Short mmCIF file of C-alpha atoms and ligand atoms in Angstrom, two decimals:
data_model
loop_
_atom_site.label_atom_id
_atom_site.label_comp_id
_atom_site.label_asym_id
_atom_site.label_seq_id
_atom_site.Cartn_x
_atom_site.Cartn_y
_atom_site.Cartn_z
CA ILE A 1 16.97 -61.95 49.34
CA ASP A 2 14.68 -63.09 52.19
CA GLN A 3 16.48 -60.55 54.41
CA VAL A 4 15.16 -57.81 52.19
CA SER A 5 11.53 -56.74 52.36
CA LEU A 6 9.89 -54.45 49.88
CA PHE A 7 6.86 -52.30 50.40
CA GLN A 8 5.37 -50.63 47.41
CA GLU A 9 2.57 -48.14 47.00
CA ASP A 10 1.83 -45.57 44.30
CA GLN A 11 3.84 -42.82 45.88
CA LYS A 12 6.46 -44.77 47.77
CA ILE A 13 8.74 -47.73 47.76
CA ILE A 14 10.43 -48.91 50.96
CA ILE A 15 13.18 -51.44 50.88
CA HIS A 16 14.10 -52.75 54.34
CA LYS A 17 17.43 -54.58 54.72
CA TYR A 18 17.79 -56.53 57.93
CA ARG A 19 20.06 -54.88 60.51
CA ASP A 20 21.78 -57.17 62.89
CA ASP A 21 22.57 -54.66 65.59
CA ASN A 22 20.38 -53.32 68.39
CA PHE A 23 17.95 -50.86 66.86
CA GLN A 24 17.56 -49.06 70.22
CA GLN A 25 20.99 -47.62 69.95
CA ARG A 26 20.30 -45.62 66.86
CA GLU A 27 18.57 -42.23 66.88
CA ASN A 28 15.40 -41.80 64.85
CA ALA A 29 17.20 -40.28 61.85
CA THR A 30 17.66 -40.50 58.13
CA PHE A 31 19.81 -39.20 55.36
CA LEU A 32 17.65 -37.14 53.03
CA MET A 33 18.20 -36.46 49.34
CA LEU A 34 15.89 -34.75 46.85
CA CYS A 35 17.12 -35.70 43.39
CA ARG A 36 16.26 -36.67 39.82
CA ASN A 37 16.67 -40.03 38.00
CA SER A 38 19.18 -38.30 35.68
CA GLU A 39 21.48 -37.65 38.68
CA LEU A 40 21.93 -41.34 39.42
CA ILE A 41 25.71 -41.54 39.05
CA ASP A 42 26.32 -38.49 41.22
CA VAL A 43 23.86 -39.93 43.76
CA LEU A 44 25.88 -43.17 43.88
CA GLU A 45 29.13 -41.13 44.35
CA THR A 46 27.52 -39.41 47.34
CA ILE A 47 26.30 -42.59 48.94
CA GLN A 48 29.65 -44.26 48.54
CA SER A 49 31.46 -41.36 50.20
CA VAL A 50 28.92 -41.24 53.05
CA GLN A 51 29.02 -44.93 53.60
CA ASP A 52 32.82 -45.13 53.59
CA ARG A 53 33.39 -42.19 55.90
CA TYR A 54 30.44 -42.60 58.26
CA ASN A 55 27.53 -44.82 57.70
CA ASN A 56 29.13 -48.21 57.47
CA LYS A 57 29.65 -47.83 61.21
CA PHE A 58 26.11 -46.54 62.02
CA ASN A 59 23.69 -47.93 59.40
CA TYR A 60 21.21 -45.10 59.29
CA ASP A 61 18.28 -45.08 56.86
CA TYR A 62 18.23 -43.16 53.65
CA THR A 63 15.26 -41.31 52.16
CA PHE A 64 15.15 -40.22 48.53
CA LEU A 65 12.50 -37.80 47.27
CA ASN A 66 11.63 -36.78 43.71
CA ASP A 67 8.98 -34.77 41.94
CA LYS A 68 8.64 -37.74 39.57
CA PRO A 69 8.64 -41.48 40.29
CA PHE A 70 12.10 -42.95 40.66
CA ASP A 71 12.84 -45.45 37.89
CA ASN A 72 13.85 -49.08 38.43
CA GLU A 73 17.48 -48.59 37.52
CA PHE A 74 17.74 -45.78 40.12
CA ILE A 75 16.12 -47.89 42.83
CA TYR A 76 18.11 -50.98 41.97
CA LEU A 77 21.56 -49.33 41.90
CA VAL A 78 21.00 -47.00 44.83
CA SER A 79 19.74 -49.78 47.12
CA SER A 80 22.68 -52.00 46.03
CA PHE A 81 25.01 -49.39 47.63
CA ILE A 82 23.23 -49.39 50.98
CA PRO A 83 23.66 -52.69 52.87
CA PHE A 84 21.46 -52.19 55.95
CA GLY A 85 18.39 -50.41 57.12
CA SER A 86 15.37 -48.79 55.43
CA ILE A 87 15.79 -47.13 52.04
CA ASN A 88 12.80 -44.97 51.27
CA PHE A 89 11.92 -43.77 47.78
CA GLY A 90 9.11 -41.24 47.63
CA SER A 91 7.30 -39.01 45.23
CA ILE A 92 6.43 -35.50 46.26
CA PRO A 93 2.75 -34.74 46.48
CA GLU A 94 1.66 -32.68 43.54
CA ASP A 95 0.50 -29.71 45.57
CA HIS A 96 3.85 -29.51 47.38
CA TRP A 97 5.61 -28.93 44.10
CA ARG A 98 3.44 -27.26 41.53
CA VAL A 99 3.33 -23.43 41.24
CA PRO A 100 0.45 -22.38 43.56
CA ASP A 101 -2.60 -20.77 42.13
CA PHE A 102 -2.06 -17.35 43.67
CA ILE A 103 1.10 -16.93 41.65
CA ASN A 104 0.59 -14.60 38.68
CA ARG A 105 1.83 -16.50 35.63
CA ASN A 106 2.79 -13.47 33.65
CA LYS A 107 4.83 -12.00 36.46
CA LEU A 108 6.58 -15.33 36.94
CA LEU A 109 7.36 -15.62 33.22
CA ALA A 110 8.66 -12.09 33.23
CA ASN A 111 11.09 -12.88 36.02
CA LEU A 112 12.27 -16.10 34.39
CA ASN A 113 13.03 -14.24 31.13
CA GLN A 114 14.61 -11.28 32.76
CA SER A 115 16.82 -13.35 35.09
CA ASN A 116 18.14 -15.48 32.25
CA ASP A 117 21.68 -14.43 32.53
CA THR A 118 21.80 -12.20 35.61
CA MET A 119 21.91 -15.04 38.13
CA LEU A 120 22.60 -18.75 38.50
CA TYR A 121 19.36 -20.75 37.70
CA GLY A 122 17.70 -17.39 36.90
CA ASP A 123 15.63 -18.89 34.07
CA SER A 124 14.79 -22.15 35.80
CA LEU A 125 11.28 -22.76 37.10
CA SER A 126 12.10 -26.19 38.56
CA TYR A 127 14.92 -24.62 40.59
CA ARG A 128 12.39 -22.18 42.16
CA GLN A 129 10.04 -25.13 42.87
CA MET A 130 12.95 -27.04 44.48
CA CYS A 131 13.85 -24.04 46.70
CA ARG A 132 10.21 -23.65 47.80
CA PHE A 133 9.89 -27.37 48.51
CA TYR A 134 12.96 -27.32 50.74
CA SER A 135 11.79 -24.14 52.38
CA GLY A 136 8.27 -25.23 53.37
CA PHE A 137 7.43 -28.82 52.52
CA PHE A 138 10.14 -31.49 52.83
CA TYR A 139 9.52 -31.89 56.56
CA LYS A 140 5.82 -32.68 55.93
CA HIS A 141 6.49 -35.63 53.64
CA GLU A 142 5.23 -38.87 55.16
CA LEU A 143 8.56 -40.63 54.58
CA VAL A 144 10.41 -37.78 56.34
CA ASN A 145 8.15 -36.86 59.17
CA GLN A 146 8.46 -40.33 60.75
CA TYR A 147 12.03 -39.28 61.69
CA GLN A 148 13.37 -36.83 64.26
CA TYR A 149 16.60 -35.82 62.67
CA TYR A 150 17.84 -35.64 59.07
CA TRP A 151 21.09 -35.16 57.33
CA ARG A 152 20.58 -33.49 53.95
CA LEU A 153 22.75 -34.80 51.11
CA GLU A 154 23.04 -33.86 47.49
CA PRO A 155 24.27 -35.68 44.40
CA GLY A 156 27.98 -35.36 43.80
CA ILE A 157 29.06 -34.17 47.31
CA LYS A 158 32.05 -35.66 49.04
CA ILE A 159 32.94 -36.32 52.66
CA PHE A 160 36.77 -36.06 53.18
CA CYS A 161 37.28 -37.21 56.76
CA ASP A 162 36.26 -40.21 58.85
CA ILE A 163 33.41 -39.39 61.20
CA ASP A 164 33.80 -41.85 64.07
CA TYR A 165 30.98 -40.74 66.26
CA ASP A 166 27.22 -40.85 65.85
CA VAL A 167 26.38 -37.29 64.72
CA PHE A 168 22.64 -37.75 65.49
CA LYS A 169 23.40 -38.89 68.99
CA PHE A 170 25.73 -35.94 69.30
CA MET A 171 22.89 -33.61 68.24
CA LYS A 172 20.48 -35.16 70.75
CA GLU A 173 22.85 -35.41 73.74
CA ASN A 174 24.00 -31.80 73.30
CA ASP A 175 20.55 -30.35 72.69
CA LYS A 176 21.57 -29.21 69.21
CA LEU A 177 18.89 -28.27 66.71
CA TYR A 178 20.80 -27.21 63.56
CA GLY A 179 24.21 -28.30 62.36
CA PHE A 180 26.08 -26.85 59.38
CA THR A 181 29.43 -26.89 57.53
CA LEU A 182 29.89 -24.19 54.87
CA THR A 183 28.32 -20.77 55.03
CA MET A 184 28.34 -17.86 52.58
CA PHE A 185 26.84 -14.66 51.33
CA GLU A 186 23.71 -14.68 49.16
CA TYR A 187 23.58 -12.89 45.79
CA GLU A 188 21.47 -9.85 46.54
CA ARG A 189 19.81 -10.02 43.12
CA THR A 190 18.03 -13.24 44.01
CA ILE A 191 16.27 -11.74 47.13
CA PRO A 192 15.50 -8.01 46.47
CA THR A 193 12.50 -7.93 48.81
CA LEU A 194 13.22 -10.78 51.21
CA TRP A 195 14.58 -8.69 54.03
CA LYS A 196 11.78 -6.10 53.79
CA ASN A 197 9.18 -8.98 54.03
CA PHE A 198 11.06 -10.61 56.88
CA GLN A 199 11.00 -7.35 58.81
CA GLU A 200 7.29 -7.09 58.22
CA TYR A 201 6.82 -10.54 59.51
CA LEU A 202 8.87 -9.83 62.63
CA LYS A 203 6.86 -6.71 63.36
CA LEU A 204 3.56 -8.56 63.06
CA HIS A 205 4.38 -11.95 64.68
CA TYR A 206 7.64 -12.05 66.48
CA ASN A 207 7.92 -11.29 70.20
CA LYS A 208 10.76 -13.44 71.59
CA GLN A 209 12.57 -12.42 74.77
CA SER A 210 15.98 -13.31 73.52
CA GLN A 211 16.69 -12.11 70.03
CA GLN A 212 20.34 -13.13 70.12
CA LEU A 213 20.20 -15.18 66.97
CA LEU A 214 18.88 -12.39 64.76
CA LYS A 215 22.52 -11.26 64.94
CA LEU A 216 23.41 -14.11 62.63
CA VAL A 217 21.66 -12.36 59.77
CA THR A 218 21.61 -8.69 60.67
CA ASN A 219 24.12 -6.08 59.67
CA PRO A 220 24.49 -4.16 62.96
CA ILE A 221 25.23 -0.86 61.23
CA SER A 222 22.63 -0.66 58.50
CA ASN A 223 20.16 -3.03 60.13
CA THR A 224 19.72 -4.81 56.78
CA TYR A 225 20.37 -8.40 55.79
CA ASN A 226 24.07 -9.17 56.00
CA LEU A 227 23.38 -11.80 53.27
CA CYS A 228 24.85 -14.57 55.43
CA HIS A 229 23.37 -18.04 55.16
CA PHE A 230 24.04 -21.63 55.95
CA TRP A 231 24.82 -23.47 52.75
CA THR A 232 21.87 -25.77 52.97
CA ASN A 233 23.03 -28.55 50.72
CA PHE A 234 24.55 -29.83 54.00
CA GLU A 235 22.34 -29.82 57.10
CA ILE A 236 22.13 -32.06 60.11
CA ALA A 237 19.10 -30.84 61.95
CA LYS A 238 16.07 -31.74 64.02
CA LEU A 239 12.88 -31.73 61.99
CA SER A 240 10.86 -30.17 64.83
CA ILE A 241 12.44 -26.80 64.11
CA TYR A 242 10.18 -26.59 61.05
CA GLN A 243 7.27 -28.67 62.37
CA ASN A 244 5.73 -25.89 64.53
CA SER A 245 3.32 -22.99 64.04
CA GLU A 246 6.08 -20.40 64.31
CA TYR A 247 8.08 -21.69 61.32
CA GLU A 248 4.92 -22.48 59.50
CA ASN A 249 3.55 -18.97 59.90
CA TYR A 250 6.94 -17.61 58.84
CA PHE A 251 6.99 -19.79 55.68
CA LYS A 252 3.38 -19.09 54.79
CA PHE A 253 3.89 -15.35 55.27
CA LEU A 254 6.90 -15.25 52.92
CA ASP A 255 5.33 -17.66 50.44
CA SER A 256 2.29 -15.41 50.13
CA LYS A 257 4.60 -12.61 49.00
CA GLY A 258 5.41 -14.65 45.91
CA GLY A 259 9.22 -14.19 46.17
CA PHE A 260 9.94 -17.83 45.38
CA PHE A 261 8.62 -17.15 41.87
CA TYR A 262 8.77 -13.34 41.21
CA GLU A 263 12.34 -13.36 42.55
CA ARG A 264 14.55 -16.39 43.12
CA TRP A 265 14.58 -16.87 46.88
CA GLY A 266 16.82 -19.80 47.79
CA ASP A 267 16.10 -22.25 50.54
CA ALA A 268 19.44 -21.24 52.12
CA PRO A 269 18.46 -17.71 53.12
CA ILE A 270 14.95 -18.95 54.02
CA HIS A 271 16.29 -21.65 56.38
CA SER A 272 18.84 -19.22 57.82
CA LEU A 273 16.34 -16.49 58.63
CA GLY A 274 13.98 -19.20 59.89
CA VAL A 275 16.59 -20.69 62.20
CA SER A 276 17.40 -17.23 63.52
CA ILE A 277 13.83 -16.84 64.83
CA VAL A 278 12.91 -20.41 65.64
CA VAL A 279 15.97 -21.59 67.56
CA GLU A 280 16.11 -20.18 71.11
CA GLU A 281 19.66 -20.52 72.21
CA PRO A 282 22.95 -19.89 70.33
CA HIS A 283 24.42 -23.11 71.71
CA GLN A 284 21.71 -25.09 69.87
CA LEU A 285 23.49 -24.33 66.60
CA HIS A 286 26.52 -26.45 65.79
CA TRP A 287 29.30 -25.95 63.27
CA PHE A 288 30.63 -29.35 62.11
CA GLY A 289 34.22 -28.07 61.75
CA ASP A 290 35.55 -31.66 61.92
CA ILE A 291 33.77 -32.77 58.77
CA GLY A 292 35.62 -32.29 55.51
CA TYR A 293 33.03 -31.53 52.94
CA TYR A 294 32.77 -30.71 49.28
CA HIS A 295 29.86 -29.41 47.27
CA GLN A 296 30.79 -27.92 43.95
CA PRO A 297 32.66 -25.49 43.90
CA TYR A 298 33.67 -25.16 47.62
CA VAL A 299 35.49 -27.26 50.18
CA GLN A 300 35.53 -27.25 53.94
CA CYS A 301 38.74 -28.86 55.16
CA PRO A 302 39.73 -29.01 58.82
CA LEU A 303 42.65 -26.71 59.58
CA LYS A 304 43.56 -28.21 62.94
CA ASN A 305 46.33 -30.73 62.52
CA GLN A 306 44.99 -33.09 65.17
CA VAL A 307 41.53 -33.25 63.52
CA PHE A 308 43.06 -33.70 60.08
CA ILE A 309 45.28 -36.51 61.17
CA ASN A 310 42.92 -38.30 63.56
CA ASN A 311 40.13 -38.34 61.03
CA LYS A 312 42.29 -39.28 58.00
CA CYS A 313 41.18 -36.28 56.04
CA SER A 314 41.99 -36.36 52.30
CA CYS A 315 41.24 -32.72 51.47
CA ASN A 316 43.76 -29.92 51.12
CA PRO A 317 43.57 -27.42 54.00
CA ASP A 318 44.74 -24.77 51.56
CA ASP A 319 41.42 -25.21 49.78
CA ASP A 320 39.34 -24.51 52.89
CA PHE A 321 36.61 -21.96 52.22
CA SER A 322 35.29 -21.69 55.73
CA PHE A 323 37.84 -19.20 56.90
CA THR A 324 38.06 -17.03 53.77
CA ASP A 325 36.49 -13.61 53.36
CA LEU A 326 33.70 -15.04 51.26
CA SER A 327 32.41 -17.11 54.16
CA CYS A 328 30.17 -16.18 57.10
CA THR A 329 31.48 -18.91 59.38
CA SER A 330 33.67 -16.69 61.59
CA HIS A 331 30.77 -14.31 62.11
CA PHE A 332 28.39 -17.20 62.88
CA LEU A 333 30.82 -18.66 65.36
CA ASN A 334 31.13 -15.31 67.12
CA VAL A 335 27.36 -15.14 67.48
CA ILE A 336 27.20 -18.77 68.66
CA ASN A 337 29.90 -18.17 71.15
CA GLY A 338 28.53 -14.84 72.32
CA ILE A 339 31.41 -12.68 71.04
CA GLU A 340 30.71 -9.04 69.95
CA ASP A 341 31.17 -8.80 66.21
CA ASN A 342 30.49 -5.84 63.93
CA SER A 343 32.24 -7.24 60.92
CA VAL A 344 29.27 -7.97 58.68
P1 GDP B 1 22.56 -26.03 43.65
O1 GDP B 1 23.21 -26.92 44.73
O2 GDP B 1 22.03 -24.80 44.19
O3 GDP B 1 23.46 -25.85 42.44
O4 GDP B 1 21.29 -26.86 43.10
P2 GDP B 1 21.10 -28.38 42.72
O5 GDP B 1 20.93 -28.47 41.30
O6 GDP B 1 22.19 -29.20 43.33
O7 GDP B 1 19.76 -28.69 43.46
C1 GDP B 1 19.63 -28.82 44.89
C2 GDP B 1 19.01 -30.16 45.24
O8 GDP B 1 17.70 -30.33 44.68
C3 GDP B 1 19.77 -31.36 44.68
O9 GDP B 1 19.70 -32.41 45.59
C4 GDP B 1 19.12 -31.67 43.37
O10 GDP B 1 19.25 -33.05 43.09
C5 GDP B 1 17.68 -31.36 43.73
N1 GDP B 1 16.83 -30.87 42.63
C6 GDP B 1 17.04 -29.66 41.95
N2 GDP B 1 16.07 -29.53 41.03
C7 GDP B 1 15.32 -30.65 41.08
C8 GDP B 1 14.17 -31.11 40.32
O11 GDP B 1 13.62 -30.46 39.41
N3 GDP B 1 13.65 -32.29 40.68
C9 GDP B 1 14.24 -33.08 41.62
N4 GDP B 1 13.67 -34.26 41.90
N5 GDP B 1 15.23 -32.69 42.37
C10 GDP B 1 15.77 -31.49 42.09
MN1 MN B 2 23.80 -28.87 44.62
#
C-alpha cells in the first residue's frame, strides 16, 4: 500500500498508483467518465473492457466526475480495477450543474411534462443538466483541465478489438483534434430551434475563411441541419477545442437561448456543430474505424478482414451500424476526405 498515495479534499479524491515506466513517453491524457454511484457495476464493466483491450499496455489516468460525491464502495472497487497511474474522483461545482437563474421554471416544467413520452429522457431534468454539463463545462473542471487529451467513456460500453497503439500519441503526431466512432441522426423533436439559433450565431460571430466543415452538418439542398452528429458517448479529443473564446462564445450564445431546458438539446449535436466551426481542417477529424465499440443499442464492428483479424475483434461485422442508412459516417468521411456529397 505504500506505492499508493491518496489525496483528499472536499471536492476531490486522487489516488496515485506508482507507475514503473517512463512517464515522459505518455501523452498528457485521461479517460473521462461522468457517472453516478448507482452505475458502479456498469462502470466496472467499462473499465475492465478498456483495460483488457487497451490500457493495460499504456496505463493512462482515469477521471471520474459526479454531481454528487462518490461513495466509498465506488472509489474502492473502481480503483481496484486500475493498477497504475492517477485515478481522479471529482464532484462537479454546484454552478456547473444546477439550472441557471435565467431559466424560466414554468417553461421548463411545461417542457418536462409535455415531453414525457414524445422522446427519450423527455421528462428528465437531470438528463438535461448532464447534456449541458458535457456541452459547456466538463473541460473547465480542475481535474480535467490539467490534461491535454481525453477519451470519454460511459458505464456499460464495450471495446471489441485490441488497440495496440497509443491513440493519444496518434492524435498528437497526426495533428488530430477530434476522434469518433459511431455517428447518427438526431431526433428533430429534441432540437426544434437549435439550427435557427446556430445560424444566428454564425451570422453574428463567425467569419472563417474555410467553411469546409460546416458541410458535416448542413443539408446542401435545404440549407438546414442534416441532423448528423458524432455519438458523443465515445470521443477521443483535444480539450483545447473547447478551451477557447470561439467555443465559449458559441456555447454561451446557445445556452442563453434556453434550449437545454425548454427543449432537450443533447451534447452530441452541440459538440458536432461546435466542432464544425472550431476545427479548421477536415484532416483534423479522425474516424476510429479500427475500434470495435458498443454503446447500447449500437455496435461499430470493423468490416475489413485484416483489421478484424489483426486486432482480435470479437464483435459481429453483420451488426455494424456505421455503414447503415441510419448512420452519418459515410457522409462524414466524404467531408473529411474532400469528396462531393449531396446525400444528406
Ligand atoms: P444516453 O447515453 O444518452 O442514454 O445517456 P446516459 O444515461 O448514458 O448518460 C450519459 C452519461 O452521463 C453517462 O456517462 C451517465 O453515467 C452520465 N449521467 C447521466 N445523468 C447523470 C446524472 O444525473 N448524474 C451523473 N453523475 N451522471 C449522469
Ligand atoms: Mn449512455
